[in-house]
Coordinates of C-alpha atoms in Angstrom, one line a residue:
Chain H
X1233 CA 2.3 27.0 -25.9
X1234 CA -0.5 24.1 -26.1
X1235 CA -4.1 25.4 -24.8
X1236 CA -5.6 23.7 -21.7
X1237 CA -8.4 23.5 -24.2
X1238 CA -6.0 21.8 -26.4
X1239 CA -5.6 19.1 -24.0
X1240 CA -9.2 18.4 -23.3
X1241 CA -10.3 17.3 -26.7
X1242 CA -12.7 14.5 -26.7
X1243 CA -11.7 10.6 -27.0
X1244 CA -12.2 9.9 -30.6
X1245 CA -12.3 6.2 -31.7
X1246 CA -11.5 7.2 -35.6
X1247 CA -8.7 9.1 -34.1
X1248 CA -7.7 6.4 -31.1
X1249 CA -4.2 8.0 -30.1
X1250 CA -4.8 11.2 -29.9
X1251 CA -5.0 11.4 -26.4
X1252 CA -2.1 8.4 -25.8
X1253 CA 1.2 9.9 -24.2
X1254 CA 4.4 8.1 -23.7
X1255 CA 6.3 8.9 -21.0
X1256 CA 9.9 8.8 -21.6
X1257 CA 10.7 6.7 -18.8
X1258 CA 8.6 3.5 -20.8
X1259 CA 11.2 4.0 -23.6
X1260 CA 14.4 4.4 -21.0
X1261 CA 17.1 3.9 -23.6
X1262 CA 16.0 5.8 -26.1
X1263 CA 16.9 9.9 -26.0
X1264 CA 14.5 13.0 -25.9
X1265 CA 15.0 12.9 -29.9
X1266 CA 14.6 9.4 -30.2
X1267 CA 11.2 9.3 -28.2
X1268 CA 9.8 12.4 -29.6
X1269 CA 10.5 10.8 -33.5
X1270 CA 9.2 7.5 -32.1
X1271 CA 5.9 9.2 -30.4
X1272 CA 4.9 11.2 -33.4
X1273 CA 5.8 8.9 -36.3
X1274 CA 3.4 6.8 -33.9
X1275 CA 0.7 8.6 -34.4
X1276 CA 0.6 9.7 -30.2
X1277 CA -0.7 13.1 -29.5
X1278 CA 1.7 14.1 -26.7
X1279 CA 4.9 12.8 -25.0
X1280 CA 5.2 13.3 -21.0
X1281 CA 8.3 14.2 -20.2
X1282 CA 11.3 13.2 -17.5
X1283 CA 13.7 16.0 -16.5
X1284 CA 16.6 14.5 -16.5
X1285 CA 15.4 14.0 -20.5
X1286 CA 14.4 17.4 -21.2
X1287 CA 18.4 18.2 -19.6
X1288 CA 20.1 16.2 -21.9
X1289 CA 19.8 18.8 -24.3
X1290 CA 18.7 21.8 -22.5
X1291 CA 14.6 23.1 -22.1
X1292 CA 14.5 25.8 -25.4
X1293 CA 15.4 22.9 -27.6
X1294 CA 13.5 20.1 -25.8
X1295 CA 10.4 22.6 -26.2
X1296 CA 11.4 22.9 -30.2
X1297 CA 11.8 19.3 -30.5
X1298 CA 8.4 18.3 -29.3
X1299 CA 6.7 21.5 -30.4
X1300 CA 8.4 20.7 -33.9
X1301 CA 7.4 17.2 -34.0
X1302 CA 3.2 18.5 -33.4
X1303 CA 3.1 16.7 -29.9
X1304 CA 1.8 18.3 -26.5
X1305 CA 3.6 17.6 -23.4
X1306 CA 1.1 16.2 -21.4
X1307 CA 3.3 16.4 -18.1
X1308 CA 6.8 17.1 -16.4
X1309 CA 8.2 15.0 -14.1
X1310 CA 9.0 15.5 -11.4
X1311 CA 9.2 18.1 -9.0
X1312 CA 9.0 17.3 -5.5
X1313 CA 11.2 15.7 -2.6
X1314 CA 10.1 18.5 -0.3
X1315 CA 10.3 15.7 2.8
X1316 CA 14.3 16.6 4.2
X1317 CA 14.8 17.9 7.2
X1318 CA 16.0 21.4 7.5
X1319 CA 15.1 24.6 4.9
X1320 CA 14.8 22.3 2.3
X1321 CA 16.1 25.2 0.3
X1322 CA 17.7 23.5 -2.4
X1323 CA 14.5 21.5 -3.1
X1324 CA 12.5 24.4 -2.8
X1325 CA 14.8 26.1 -5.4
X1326 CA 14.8 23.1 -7.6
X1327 CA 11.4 22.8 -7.9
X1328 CA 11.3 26.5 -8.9
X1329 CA 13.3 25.2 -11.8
X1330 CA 11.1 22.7 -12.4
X1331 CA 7.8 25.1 -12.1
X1332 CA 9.5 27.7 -14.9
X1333 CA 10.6 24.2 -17.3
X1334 CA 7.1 23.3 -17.5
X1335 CA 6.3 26.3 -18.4
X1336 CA 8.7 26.9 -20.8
X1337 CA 7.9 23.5 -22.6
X1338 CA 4.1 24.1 -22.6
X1339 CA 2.7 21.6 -19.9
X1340 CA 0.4 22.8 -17.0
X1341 CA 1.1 19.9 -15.1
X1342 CA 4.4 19.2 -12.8
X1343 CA 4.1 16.2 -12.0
X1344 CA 4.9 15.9 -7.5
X1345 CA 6.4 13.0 -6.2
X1346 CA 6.8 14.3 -2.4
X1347 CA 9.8 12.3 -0.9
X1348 CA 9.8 9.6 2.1
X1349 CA 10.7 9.9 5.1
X1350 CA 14.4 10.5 6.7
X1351 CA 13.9 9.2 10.3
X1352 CA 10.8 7.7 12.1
X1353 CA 8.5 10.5 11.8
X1354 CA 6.2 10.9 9.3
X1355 CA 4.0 13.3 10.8
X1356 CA 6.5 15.6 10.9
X1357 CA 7.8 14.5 7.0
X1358 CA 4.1 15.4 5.9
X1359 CA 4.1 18.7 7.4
X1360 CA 7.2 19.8 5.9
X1361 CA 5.4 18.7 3.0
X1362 CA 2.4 21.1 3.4
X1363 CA 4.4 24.2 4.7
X1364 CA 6.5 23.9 1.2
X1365 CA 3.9 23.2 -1.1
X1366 CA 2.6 26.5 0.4
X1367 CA 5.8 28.3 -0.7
X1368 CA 5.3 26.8 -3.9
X1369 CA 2.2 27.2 -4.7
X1370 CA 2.0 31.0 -5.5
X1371 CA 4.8 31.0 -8.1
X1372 CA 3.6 28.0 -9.8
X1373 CA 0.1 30.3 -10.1
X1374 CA 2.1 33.2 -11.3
X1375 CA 3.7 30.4 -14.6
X1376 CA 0.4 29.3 -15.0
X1377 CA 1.7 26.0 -13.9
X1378 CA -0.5 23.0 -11.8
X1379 CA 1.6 21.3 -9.0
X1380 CA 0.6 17.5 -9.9
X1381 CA 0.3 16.0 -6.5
X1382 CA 1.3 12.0 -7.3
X1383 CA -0.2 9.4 -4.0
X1384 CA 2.3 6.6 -4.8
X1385 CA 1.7 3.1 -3.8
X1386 CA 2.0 2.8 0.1
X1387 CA 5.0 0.2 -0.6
X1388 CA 6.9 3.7 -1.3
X1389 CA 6.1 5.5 1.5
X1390 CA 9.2 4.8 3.1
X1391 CA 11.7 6.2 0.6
X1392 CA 9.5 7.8 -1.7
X1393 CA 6.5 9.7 -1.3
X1394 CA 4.4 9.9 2.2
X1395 CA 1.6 10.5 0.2
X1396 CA -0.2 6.9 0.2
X1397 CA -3.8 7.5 -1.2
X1398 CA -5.7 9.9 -3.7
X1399 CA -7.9 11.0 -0.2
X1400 CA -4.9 12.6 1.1
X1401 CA -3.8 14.3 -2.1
X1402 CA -6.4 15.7 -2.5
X1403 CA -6.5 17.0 1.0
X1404 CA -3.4 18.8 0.6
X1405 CA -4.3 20.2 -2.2
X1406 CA -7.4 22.1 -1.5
X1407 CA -6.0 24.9 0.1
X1408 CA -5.5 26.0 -3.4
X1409 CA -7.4 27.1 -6.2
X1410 CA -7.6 23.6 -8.8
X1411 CA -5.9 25.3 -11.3
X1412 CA -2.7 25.2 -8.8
X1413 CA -2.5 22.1 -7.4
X1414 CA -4.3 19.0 -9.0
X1415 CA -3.7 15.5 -8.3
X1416 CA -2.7 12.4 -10.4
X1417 CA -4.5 9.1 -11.2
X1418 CA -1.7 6.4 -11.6
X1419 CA -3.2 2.9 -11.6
X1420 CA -0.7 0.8 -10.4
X1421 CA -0.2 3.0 -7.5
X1422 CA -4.5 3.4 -6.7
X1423 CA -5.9 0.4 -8.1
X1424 CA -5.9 -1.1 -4.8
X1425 CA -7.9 1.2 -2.5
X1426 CA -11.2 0.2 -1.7
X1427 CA -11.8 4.4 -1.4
X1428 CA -11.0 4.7 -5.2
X1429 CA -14.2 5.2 -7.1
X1430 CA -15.3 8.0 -4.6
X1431 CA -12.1 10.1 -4.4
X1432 CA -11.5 9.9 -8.2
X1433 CA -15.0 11.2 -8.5
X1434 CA -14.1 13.5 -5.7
X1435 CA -11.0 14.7 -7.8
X1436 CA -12.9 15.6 -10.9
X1437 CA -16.0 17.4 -9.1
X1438 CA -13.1 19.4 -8.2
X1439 CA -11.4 19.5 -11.1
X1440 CA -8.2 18.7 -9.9
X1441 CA -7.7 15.3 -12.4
X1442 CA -4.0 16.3 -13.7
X1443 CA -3.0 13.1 -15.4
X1444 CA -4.3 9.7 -16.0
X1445 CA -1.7 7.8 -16.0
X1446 CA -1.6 3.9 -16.5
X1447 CA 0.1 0.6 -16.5
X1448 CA -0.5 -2.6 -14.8
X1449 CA 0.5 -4.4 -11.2
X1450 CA 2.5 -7.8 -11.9
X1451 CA 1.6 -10.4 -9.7
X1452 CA 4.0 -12.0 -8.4
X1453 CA 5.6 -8.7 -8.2
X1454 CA 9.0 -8.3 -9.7
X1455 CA 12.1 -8.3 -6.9
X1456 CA 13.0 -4.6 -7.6
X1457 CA 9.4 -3.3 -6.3
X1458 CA 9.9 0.0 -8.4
X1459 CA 9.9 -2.1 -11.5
X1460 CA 7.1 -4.1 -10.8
X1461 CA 4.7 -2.1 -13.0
X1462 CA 3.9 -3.8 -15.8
X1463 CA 1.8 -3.3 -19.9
X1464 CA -1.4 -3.1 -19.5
X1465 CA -2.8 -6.1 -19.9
X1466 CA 0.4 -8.0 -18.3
X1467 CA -0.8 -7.8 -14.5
X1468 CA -4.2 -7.4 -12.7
X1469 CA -5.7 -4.6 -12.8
X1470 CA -9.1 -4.2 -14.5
X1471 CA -8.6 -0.6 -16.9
X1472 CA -12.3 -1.0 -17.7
X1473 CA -13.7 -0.3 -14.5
X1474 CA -11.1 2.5 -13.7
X1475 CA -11.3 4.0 -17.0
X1476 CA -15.3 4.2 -16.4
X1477 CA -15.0 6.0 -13.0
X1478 CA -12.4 8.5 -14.5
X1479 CA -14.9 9.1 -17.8
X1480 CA -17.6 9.7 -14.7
X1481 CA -15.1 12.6 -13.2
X1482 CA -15.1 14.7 -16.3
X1483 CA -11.4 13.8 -17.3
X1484 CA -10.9 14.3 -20.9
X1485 CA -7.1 14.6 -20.7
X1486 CA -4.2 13.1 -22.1
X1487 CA -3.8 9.5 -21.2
X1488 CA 0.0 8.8 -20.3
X1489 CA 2.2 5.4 -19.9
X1490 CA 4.8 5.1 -18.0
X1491 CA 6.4 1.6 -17.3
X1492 CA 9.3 1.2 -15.4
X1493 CA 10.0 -2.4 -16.0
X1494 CA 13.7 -4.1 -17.3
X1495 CA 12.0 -6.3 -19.9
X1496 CA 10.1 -3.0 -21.5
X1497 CA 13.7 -1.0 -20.9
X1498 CA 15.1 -4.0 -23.2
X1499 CA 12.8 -4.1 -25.5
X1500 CA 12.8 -2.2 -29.0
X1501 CA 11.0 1.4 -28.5
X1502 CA 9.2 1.1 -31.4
X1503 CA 7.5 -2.5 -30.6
X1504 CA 7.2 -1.5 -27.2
X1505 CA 5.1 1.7 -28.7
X1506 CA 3.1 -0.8 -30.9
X1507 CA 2.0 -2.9 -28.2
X1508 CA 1.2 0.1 -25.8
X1509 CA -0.9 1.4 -28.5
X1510 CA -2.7 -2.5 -29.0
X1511 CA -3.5 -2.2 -25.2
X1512 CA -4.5 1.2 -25.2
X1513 CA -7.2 0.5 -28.2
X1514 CA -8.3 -2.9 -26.5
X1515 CA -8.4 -2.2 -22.3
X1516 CA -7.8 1.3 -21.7
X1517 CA -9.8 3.7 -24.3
X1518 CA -13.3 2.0 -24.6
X1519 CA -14.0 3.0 -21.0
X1520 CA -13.1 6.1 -21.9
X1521 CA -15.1 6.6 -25.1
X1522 CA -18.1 8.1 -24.7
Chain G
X512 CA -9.5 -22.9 28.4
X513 CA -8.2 -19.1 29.2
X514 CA -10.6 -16.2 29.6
X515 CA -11.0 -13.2 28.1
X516 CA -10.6 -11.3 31.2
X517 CA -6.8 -13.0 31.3
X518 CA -5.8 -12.0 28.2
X519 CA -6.8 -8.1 29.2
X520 CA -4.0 -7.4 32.1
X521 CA -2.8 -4.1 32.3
X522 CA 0.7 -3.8 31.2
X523 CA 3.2 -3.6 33.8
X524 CA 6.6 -2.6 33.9
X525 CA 7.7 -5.1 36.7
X526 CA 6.3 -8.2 34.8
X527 CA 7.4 -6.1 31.1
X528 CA 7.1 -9.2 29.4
X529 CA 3.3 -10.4 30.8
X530 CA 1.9 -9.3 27.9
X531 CA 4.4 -10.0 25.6
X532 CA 3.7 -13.1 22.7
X533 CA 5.8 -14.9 20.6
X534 CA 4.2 -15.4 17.1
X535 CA 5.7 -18.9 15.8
X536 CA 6.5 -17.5 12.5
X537 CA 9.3 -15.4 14.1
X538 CA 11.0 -18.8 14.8
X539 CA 10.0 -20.4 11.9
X540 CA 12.7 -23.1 12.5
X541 CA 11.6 -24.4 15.5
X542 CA 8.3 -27.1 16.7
X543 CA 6.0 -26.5 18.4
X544 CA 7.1 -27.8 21.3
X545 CA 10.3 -25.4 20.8
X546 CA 8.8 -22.5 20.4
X547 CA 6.4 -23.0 23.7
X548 CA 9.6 -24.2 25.6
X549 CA 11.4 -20.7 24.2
X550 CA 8.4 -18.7 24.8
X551 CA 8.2 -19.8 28.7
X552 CA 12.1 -20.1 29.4
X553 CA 11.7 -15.9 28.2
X554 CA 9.4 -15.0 30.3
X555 CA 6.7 -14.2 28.3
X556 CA 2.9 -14.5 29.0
X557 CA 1.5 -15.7 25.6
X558 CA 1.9 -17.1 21.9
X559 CA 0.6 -16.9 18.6
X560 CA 0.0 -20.2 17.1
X561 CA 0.2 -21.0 13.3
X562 CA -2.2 -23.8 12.5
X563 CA 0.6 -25.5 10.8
X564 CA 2.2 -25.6 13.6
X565 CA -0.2 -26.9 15.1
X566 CA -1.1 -29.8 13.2
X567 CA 2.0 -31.5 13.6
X568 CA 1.0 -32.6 16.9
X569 CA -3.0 -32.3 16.8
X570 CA -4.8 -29.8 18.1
X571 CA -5.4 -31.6 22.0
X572 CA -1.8 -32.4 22.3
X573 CA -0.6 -28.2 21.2
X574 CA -3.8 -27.1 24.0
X575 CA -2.2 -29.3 26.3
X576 CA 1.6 -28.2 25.4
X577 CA 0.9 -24.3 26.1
X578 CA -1.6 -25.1 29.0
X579 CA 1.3 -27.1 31.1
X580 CA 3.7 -24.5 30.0
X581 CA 1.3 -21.1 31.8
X582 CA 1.3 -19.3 28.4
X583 CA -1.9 -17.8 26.9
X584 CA -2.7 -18.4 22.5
X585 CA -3.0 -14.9 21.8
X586 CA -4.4 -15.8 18.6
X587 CA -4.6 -19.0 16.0
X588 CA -3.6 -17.7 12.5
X589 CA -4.8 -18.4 10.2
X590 CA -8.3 -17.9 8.4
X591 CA -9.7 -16.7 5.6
X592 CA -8.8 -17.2 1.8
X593 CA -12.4 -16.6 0.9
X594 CA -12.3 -14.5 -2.3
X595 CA -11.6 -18.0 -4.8
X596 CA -14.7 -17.9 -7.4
X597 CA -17.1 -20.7 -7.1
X598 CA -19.3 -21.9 -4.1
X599 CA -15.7 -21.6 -1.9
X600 CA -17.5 -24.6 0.1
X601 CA -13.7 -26.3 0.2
X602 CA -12.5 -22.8 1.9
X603 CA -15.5 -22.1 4.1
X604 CA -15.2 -26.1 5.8
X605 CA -11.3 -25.4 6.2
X606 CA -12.4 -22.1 8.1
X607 CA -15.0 -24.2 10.4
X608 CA -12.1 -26.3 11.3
X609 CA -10.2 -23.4 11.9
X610 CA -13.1 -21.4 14.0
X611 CA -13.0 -25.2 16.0
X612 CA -9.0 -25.4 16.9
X613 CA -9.2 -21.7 17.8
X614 CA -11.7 -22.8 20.2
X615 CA -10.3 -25.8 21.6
X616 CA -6.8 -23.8 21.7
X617 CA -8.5 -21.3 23.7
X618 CA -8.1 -18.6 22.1
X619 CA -10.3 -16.2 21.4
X620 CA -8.9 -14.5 18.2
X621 CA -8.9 -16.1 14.9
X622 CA -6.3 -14.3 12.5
X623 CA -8.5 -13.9 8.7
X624 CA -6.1 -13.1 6.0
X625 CA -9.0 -12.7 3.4
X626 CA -7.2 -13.8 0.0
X627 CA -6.2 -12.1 -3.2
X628 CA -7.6 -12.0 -6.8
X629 CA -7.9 -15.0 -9.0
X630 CA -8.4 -12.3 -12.3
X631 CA -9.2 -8.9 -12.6
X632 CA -12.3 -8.1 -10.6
X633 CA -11.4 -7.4 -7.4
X634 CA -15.1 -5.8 -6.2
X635 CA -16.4 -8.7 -7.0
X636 CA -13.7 -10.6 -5.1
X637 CA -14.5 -8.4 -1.9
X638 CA -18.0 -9.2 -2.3
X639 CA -17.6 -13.0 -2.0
X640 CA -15.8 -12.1 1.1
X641 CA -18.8 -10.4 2.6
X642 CA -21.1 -12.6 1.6
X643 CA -19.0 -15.6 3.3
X644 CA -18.1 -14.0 5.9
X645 CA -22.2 -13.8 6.8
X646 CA -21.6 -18.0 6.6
X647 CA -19.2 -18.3 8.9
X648 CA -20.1 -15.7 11.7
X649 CA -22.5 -17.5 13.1
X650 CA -20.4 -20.5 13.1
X651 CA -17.6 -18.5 15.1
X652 CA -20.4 -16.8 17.7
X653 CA -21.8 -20.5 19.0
X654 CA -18.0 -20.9 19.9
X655 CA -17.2 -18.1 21.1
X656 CA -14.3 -17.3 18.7
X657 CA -13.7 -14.2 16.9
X658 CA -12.8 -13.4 13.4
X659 CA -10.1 -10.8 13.2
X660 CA -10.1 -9.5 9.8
X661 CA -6.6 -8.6 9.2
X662 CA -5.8 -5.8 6.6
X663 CA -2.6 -6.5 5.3
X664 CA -0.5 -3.9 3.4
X665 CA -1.6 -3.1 -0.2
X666 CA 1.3 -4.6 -2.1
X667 CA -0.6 -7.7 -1.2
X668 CA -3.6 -7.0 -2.2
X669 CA -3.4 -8.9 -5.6
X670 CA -1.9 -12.0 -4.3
X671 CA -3.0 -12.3 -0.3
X672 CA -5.3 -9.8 0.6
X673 CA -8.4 -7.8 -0.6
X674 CA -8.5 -6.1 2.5
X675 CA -5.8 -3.3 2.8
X676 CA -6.8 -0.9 5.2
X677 CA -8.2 -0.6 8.8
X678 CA -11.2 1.6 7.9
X679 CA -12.7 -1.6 5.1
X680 CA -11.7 -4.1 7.8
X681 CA -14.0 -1.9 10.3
X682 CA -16.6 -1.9 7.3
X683 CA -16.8 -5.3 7.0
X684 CA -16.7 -6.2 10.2
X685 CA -19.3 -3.8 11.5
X686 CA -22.6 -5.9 10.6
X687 CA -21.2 -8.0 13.4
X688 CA -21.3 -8.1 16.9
X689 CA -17.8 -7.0 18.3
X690 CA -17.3 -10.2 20.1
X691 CA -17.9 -12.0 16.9
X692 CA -15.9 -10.0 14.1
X693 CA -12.8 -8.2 15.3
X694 CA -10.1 -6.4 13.8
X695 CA -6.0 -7.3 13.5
X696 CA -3.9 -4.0 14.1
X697 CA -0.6 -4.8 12.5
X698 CA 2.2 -1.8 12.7
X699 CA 4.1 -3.4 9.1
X700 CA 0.8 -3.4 7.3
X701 CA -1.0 -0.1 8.5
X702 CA 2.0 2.1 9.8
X703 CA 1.7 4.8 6.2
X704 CA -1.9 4.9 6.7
X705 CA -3.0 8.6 6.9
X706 CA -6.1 7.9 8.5
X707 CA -4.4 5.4 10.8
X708 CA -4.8 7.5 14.0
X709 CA -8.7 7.6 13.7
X710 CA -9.1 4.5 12.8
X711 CA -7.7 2.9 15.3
X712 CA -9.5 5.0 17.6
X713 CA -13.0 3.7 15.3
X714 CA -11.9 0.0 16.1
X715 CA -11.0 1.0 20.3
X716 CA -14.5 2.2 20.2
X717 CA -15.8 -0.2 18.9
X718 CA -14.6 -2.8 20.9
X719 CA -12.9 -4.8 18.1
X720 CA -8.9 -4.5 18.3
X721 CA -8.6 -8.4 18.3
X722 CA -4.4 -8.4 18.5
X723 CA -1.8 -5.7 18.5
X724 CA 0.7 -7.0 16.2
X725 CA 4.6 -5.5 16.0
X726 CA 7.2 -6.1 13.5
X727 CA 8.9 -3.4 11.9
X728 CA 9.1 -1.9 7.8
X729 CA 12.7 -2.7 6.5
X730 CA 13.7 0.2 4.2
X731 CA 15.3 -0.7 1.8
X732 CA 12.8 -4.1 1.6
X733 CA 13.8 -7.5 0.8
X734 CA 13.4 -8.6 -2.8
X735 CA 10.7 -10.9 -1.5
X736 CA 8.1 -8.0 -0.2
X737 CA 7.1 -10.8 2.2
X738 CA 10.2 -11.1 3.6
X739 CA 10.9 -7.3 4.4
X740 CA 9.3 -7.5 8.0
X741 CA 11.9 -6.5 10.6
X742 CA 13.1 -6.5 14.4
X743 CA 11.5 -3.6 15.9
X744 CA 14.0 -0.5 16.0
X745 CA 15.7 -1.9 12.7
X746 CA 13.1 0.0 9.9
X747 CA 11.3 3.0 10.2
X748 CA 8.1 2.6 12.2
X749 CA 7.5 5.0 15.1
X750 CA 6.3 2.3 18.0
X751 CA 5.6 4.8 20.3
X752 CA 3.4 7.3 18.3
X753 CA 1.2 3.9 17.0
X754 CA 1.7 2.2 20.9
X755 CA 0.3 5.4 22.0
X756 CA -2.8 5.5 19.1
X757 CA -3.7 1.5 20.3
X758 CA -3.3 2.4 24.5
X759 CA -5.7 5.3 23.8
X760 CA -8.1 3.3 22.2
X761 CA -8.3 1.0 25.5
X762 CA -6.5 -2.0 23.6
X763 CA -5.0 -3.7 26.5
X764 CA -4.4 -7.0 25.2
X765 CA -1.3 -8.8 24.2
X766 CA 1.3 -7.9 21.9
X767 CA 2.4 -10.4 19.4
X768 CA 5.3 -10.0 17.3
X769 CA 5.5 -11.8 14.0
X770 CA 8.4 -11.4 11.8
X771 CA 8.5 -12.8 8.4
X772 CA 12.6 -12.2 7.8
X773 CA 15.2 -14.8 6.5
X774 CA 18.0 -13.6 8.2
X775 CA 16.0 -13.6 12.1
X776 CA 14.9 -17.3 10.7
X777 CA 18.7 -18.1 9.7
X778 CA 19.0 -16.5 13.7
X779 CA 18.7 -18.7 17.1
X780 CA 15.1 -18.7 18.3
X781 CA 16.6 -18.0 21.9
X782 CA 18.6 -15.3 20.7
X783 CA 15.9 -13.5 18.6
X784 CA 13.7 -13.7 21.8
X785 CA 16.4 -12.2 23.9
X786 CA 16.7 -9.6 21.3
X787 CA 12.9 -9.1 21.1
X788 CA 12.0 -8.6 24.7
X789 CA 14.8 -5.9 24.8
X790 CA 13.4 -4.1 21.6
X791 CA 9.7 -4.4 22.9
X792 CA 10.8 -3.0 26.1
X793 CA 12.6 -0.3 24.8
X794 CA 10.4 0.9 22.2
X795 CA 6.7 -1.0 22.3
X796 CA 6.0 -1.5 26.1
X797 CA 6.2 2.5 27.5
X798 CA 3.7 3.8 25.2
X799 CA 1.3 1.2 26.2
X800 CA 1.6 1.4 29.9
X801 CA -0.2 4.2 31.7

């Protein structure tokens, strides 16, 4: 199983990928096999992983495939969904699975996307959120496992996660020791919020940075608002200045991309891999370089 | 020209519709002149003017229009577009003029939708707001118009609007006198916001809640984000919870509704009015009335 200390090795600018992740979902097409051989003959240091993935060909040889291949995982996704009415036992119960996968493929960080909302209220869609992350929470400890909260981009709110902002992730999560439940950094969901610099900075005095994750927002926006995240480089948002406040926080983590966007999807993996890499080198990792 | 006092009658459920306005964007299809006529025929005790609107008949013949026809301008939208690099001297005249037709509309509220990015440095885009915002306060004051900063939902914040929640638009605004720089609380733009409850409370407080604006938060959206504004009742904003947030806060101004949505445009004007005053009566109007 890779270290946490293994994850936190310093930014190295002889060395520029080591701390570069592709997350499957940037190469869609491509299987678990096909993105681990593509990652490593790369030159990445770690992969983060989709279940549906990691399923494909079952967790003991999704671990041996990575492990095989020298690459950490640098996150699971995605638990989460804990928003439906009811027991929500069958979420509750998947995201147990999800909790013992990452464990069993090396990762401390499951990466939480919570769910929207089923009627009008969101009030009562965040509690249920709360009262299950509490259920969770203790056998994630007992793995060794850190429940990633993810704020998504308020545009999802609706039908996909009622947590909006980095503020409110955080506030959900400090019931519980950092090591339990941590928070992720995605760009195109944050970059926005005029709160940023201070709750990132918030987040890493805590020590509850569980991912950096980035890629870019396309303006004009693409029709299907999911896809609209873009290369870095491709859309607006300034890596440089983000990068610098997350350097500030103490994150010294694995960097991961994940682009859901058709034109990546139809791209070749390995030029798509290539030119993530470029941008990495050019707008993401100098900020991040001590 | 019609006081401030006016504009501030109680709601009342034998007059439902006093307080009601007709923003002209609803019925984008129709004049000027059409949409007064509709707005008056309905019963309804206000509208929101678009300056375009407006300047197809000059701005003494659209006073005179809605004076002869008893309705109040709830507001004059819009203002702002001030985040362009350079001296922004071409913006900052256009927003005189606009401060000027707000007054000699009579209405107190001038709508500011403050402009997106032109590259990648978006504090330094929210800083030229600030600093001509400072310009054209004063301007505003001597005429006794208000600047309603309006934060518009994040998704726009690269291509529309550097200001995306309630708490910077209370920021910004709060070097000003309340009468001077308001505040625009609208329900598609601010309904995920987890602080939304407080901060509209902040803004009662303070005395800034320039317009209550109502439209719903289609889910799924439209392709075009801007086009995914809805009839109230059809998405999955909770009127009453928010209606009860703004009554609390001592907003007792008018309501405005202002739906961006092709198929209510495709709709007749008279029709989506009917359908209006029966959705705002049913779920806007009892959580404001005490």
């Amino acid at each position: 199983m890779t270290s946490v200390a293994a994850q936190h090795l310093p930014y190295d600018l002889t060395d520029p990928y080591r701390s570069l992740s592709l997350n499957t979902a940037t190469t869609k097409r491509w299987t678990l096999a096909e993105a681990v051989d593509g990652a490593a003959r790369a030159g990445l240091g770690a992969i983060g992983l989709w279940r549906d993935r990691v399923h494909e060909v079952g967790v003991a040889a999704a671990a041996k495939l990575v492990a095989d291949a020298g690459l950490r995982v640098s996150s699971l996704c995605r638990g989460g969904f804990l928003t439906a009415p009811g027991d929500g036992q069958s979420a509750l119960d998947d995201n147990r699975r999800a909790i013992d996968e990452a464990a069993a493929l090396g990762t401390r960080e499951l990466v939480m996307v919570m769910g929207g909302i089923a009627d009008r209220d969101l009030a009562a869609a965040r509690a249920r959120v709360e009262e299950r992350l509490a259920l969770l929470a203790p056998y994630a400890a007992e793995r060794g496992v850190r429940l990633a909260l993810e704020p998504l981009h308020p545009m999802f709110c609706a039908d996909r996660a009622v947590i909006s902002t980095l503020a409110q992730a955080l506030t959900m999560a400090r019931p519980y020791p950092a090591e339990t439940v941590g928070v992720v950094v995605d760009t195109f969901h944050l970059w926005w919020d005029p709160l940023l610099e201070d709750q990132i900075a918030q987040a890493g005095a805590e020590g509850r940075i569980s991912s950096y994750q980035v890629c870019d927002w396309l303006n004009p926006m693409a029709a299907d608002p999911l896809l609209s995240r873009g290369m870095m480089g491709d859309g607006v948002i300034d890596f440089a200045t983000i990068g610098g406040w997350v350097r500030a926080a103490g994150y010294r983590g694995d960097v991961e991309v994940e682009i859901f966007n058709a034109a990546v999807w139809e791209a070749d993996g390995h030029s798509v891999i290539e030119t993530m890499k470029q941008r990495y080198r050019e707008l993401v990792l100098p900020a991040l370089v001590g």
